[in-house]
Amino acid sequence: QAQLVESGGGLVQPGGSLRLSCAASGSFFSINVMAWYRQVPGKQRELVARITRGGSRNVADSVKGRFTISRDNAKNTVYLQMNSLEPEDTAVYYCNAAIYDTNDRINEYWGQGTQVTVSS
């Protein structure tokens, strides 16, 4: 079993930057895809960015050129660097990971969520 712990959210002004971190801990074999989602009240949770273990990335069009996803496999950690933040980026951000457990079955895990608020 694995757990994902997020950190780095907060309140920033438009145009500012934040870096989110998500670290996996517990008992597991390896981590495949890691991703960031976000959700605002009344809307569906949406994919923001994802990254494979080998470093292949996908980023949503709405944040392309502003957000960068990266990972440190040695630390079992994924990051989301958010630059040029806009009020529309305000949401609860959730870390997600596809993890191979010790029985070689892949399961998805979610972090607890961290609030990002972009406002003047």
Tab-separated table of C-alpha atoms in Angstrom:
chain	number	residue	atom	x	y	z
A	1	GLN	CA	0.000	0.000	0.000
A	2	ALA	CA	1.130	3.490	-0.812
A	3	GLN	CA	0.253	6.978	0.325
A	4	LEU	CA	0.637	10.274	-1.524
A	5	VAL	CA	1.325	13.426	0.472
A	6	GLU	CA	1.060	16.822	-1.219
A	7	SER	CA	2.488	20.180	-0.261
A	8	GLY	CA	3.119	23.615	-1.736
A	9	GLY	CA	-0.323	25.123	-2.209
A	10	GLY	CA	-1.221	28.615	-1.131
A	11	LEU	CA	-2.437	32.082	-2.073
A	12	VAL	CA	-0.631	33.985	-4.821
A	13	GLN	CA	-1.285	37.045	-6.957
A	14	PRO	CA	-1.913	36.782	-10.695
A	15	GLY	CA	1.374	36.325	-12.498
A	16	GLY	CA	2.958	34.629	-9.515
A	17	SER	CA	4.425	31.160	-9.160
A	18	LEU	CA	4.020	28.111	-6.964
A	19	ARG	CA	5.628	24.691	-6.878
A	20	LEU	CA	3.587	21.705	-5.761
A	21	SER	CA	5.212	18.527	-4.501
A	22	CYS	CA	3.801	15.045	-4.045
A	23	ALA	CA	5.777	12.275	-2.381
A	24	ALA	CA	4.838	8.604	-2.375
A	25	SER	CA	5.592	6.470	0.645
A	26	GLY	CA	4.754	3.005	1.902
A	27	SER	CA	5.242	-0.468	0.484
A	28	PHE	CA	5.224	-0.799	-3.300
A	29	PHE	CA	7.328	-2.101	-6.150
A	30	SER	CA	7.494	0.862	-8.504
A	31	ILE	CA	5.620	3.924	-9.713
A	32	ASN	CA	4.459	4.175	-13.294
A	33	VAL	CA	2.582	7.321	-14.327
A	34	MET	CA	2.285	10.291	-11.995
A	35	ALA	CA	-0.107	13.138	-12.661
A	36	TRP	CA	-1.723	16.296	-11.355
A	37	TYR	CA	-5.460	16.950	-11.495
A	38	ARG	CA	-7.462	19.931	-10.333
A	39	GLN	CA	-11.062	20.531	-9.358
A	40	VAL	CA	-13.219	23.578	-8.686
A	41	PRO	CA	-16.644	23.519	-7.007
A	42	GLY	CA	-19.393	22.332	-9.320
A	43	LYS	CA	-17.034	21.037	-11.989
A	44	GLN	CA	-15.457	17.739	-12.890
A	45	ARG	CA	-11.933	16.954	-11.860
A	46	GLU	CA	-9.654	17.587	-14.830
A	47	LEU	CA	-6.216	16.373	-15.799
A	48	VAL	CA	-3.563	19.084	-15.680
A	49	ALA	CA	-0.374	17.189	-16.486
A	50	ARG	CA	1.081	13.709	-16.416
A	51	ILE	CA	4.514	12.176	-16.648
A	52	THR	CA	5.698	8.618	-17.159
A	53	ARG	CA	8.527	7.006	-15.262
A	54	GLY	CA	10.779	7.611	-18.262
A	55	GLY	CA	9.936	11.308	-18.417
A	56	SER	CA	7.389	11.494	-21.230
A	57	ARG	CA	5.039	14.416	-20.520
A	58	ASN	CA	1.535	15.522	-21.387
A	59	VAL	CA	0.193	18.917	-20.369
A	60	ALA	CA	-3.311	20.295	-20.747
A	61	ASP	CA	-3.713	23.021	-23.352
A	62	SER	CA	-5.007	25.431	-20.721
A	63	VAL	CA	-1.679	25.404	-18.860
A	64	LYS	CA	0.759	24.657	-21.671
A	65	GLY	CA	3.725	26.991	-21.589
A	66	ARG	CA	3.035	27.960	-17.979
A	67	PHE	CA	3.118	24.706	-15.990
A	68	THR	CA	5.880	22.112	-15.984
A	69	ILE	CA	5.626	18.631	-14.514
A	70	SER	CA	8.732	16.753	-13.414
A	71	ARG	CA	9.679	13.865	-11.161
A	72	ASP	CA	12.529	12.535	-9.094
A	73	ASN	CA	12.352	8.751	-9.163
A	74	ALA	CA	14.949	8.396	-6.424
A	75	LYS	CA	12.676	10.392	-4.109
A	76	ASN	CA	9.390	8.950	-5.418
A	77	THR	CA	8.253	12.530	-5.879
A	78	VAL	CA	6.440	14.443	-8.599
A	79	TYR	CA	6.440	18.232	-8.912
A	80	LEU	CA	4.275	20.793	-10.635
A	81	GLN	CA	5.954	24.119	-11.291
A	82	MET	CA	3.249	26.708	-11.930
A	83	ASN	CA	4.256	30.035	-13.452
A	84	SER	CA	2.237	32.988	-14.747
A	85	LEU	CA	-0.686	31.924	-12.602
A	86	GLU	CA	-4.144	33.175	-13.508
A	87	PRO	CA	-7.336	33.415	-11.442
A	88	GLU	CA	-8.726	30.596	-13.584
A	89	ASP	CA	-6.047	28.318	-12.112
A	90	THR	CA	-7.704	28.533	-8.693
A	91	ALA	CA	-8.642	25.000	-7.659
A	92	VAL	CA	-7.843	22.125	-5.373
A	93	TYR	CA	-4.933	20.270	-6.914
A	94	TYR	CA	-4.678	16.511	-6.493
A	95	CYS	CA	-1.706	14.263	-7.038
A	96	ASN	CA	-2.375	10.933	-8.714
A	97	ALA	CA	-0.095	7.966	-9.263
A	98	ALA	CA	-0.332	4.543	-10.862
A	99	ILE	CA	1.698	2.274	-8.611
A	100	TYR	CA	2.708	-1.360	-8.879
A	101	ASP	CA	2.194	-2.996	-5.519
A	102	THR	CA	4.318	-5.868	-4.292
A	103	ASN	CA	1.852	-8.331	-5.840
A	104	ASP	CA	2.587	-6.793	-9.271
A	105	ARG	CA	-0.903	-5.361	-9.634
A	106	ILE	CA	-1.225	-1.732	-10.624
A	107	ASN	CA	-3.445	0.568	-8.578
A	108	GLU	CA	-4.201	4.262	-8.612
A	109	TYR	CA	-3.678	6.458	-5.551
A	110	TRP	CA	-4.735	10.011	-4.791
A	111	GLY	CA	-3.227	12.674	-2.617
A	112	GLN	CA	-5.292	14.609	-0.099
A	113	GLY	CA	-5.503	17.730	-2.247
A	114	THR	CA	-3.911	21.139	-1.807
A	115	GLN	CA	-5.638	24.484	-2.356
A	116	VAL	CA	-4.221	26.922	-4.890
A	117	THR	CA	-5.826	30.363	-4.906
A	118	VAL	CA	-4.832	33.036	-7.430
A	119	SER	CA	-6.285	36.403	-6.501
A	120	SER	CA	-5.426	40.067	-6.098
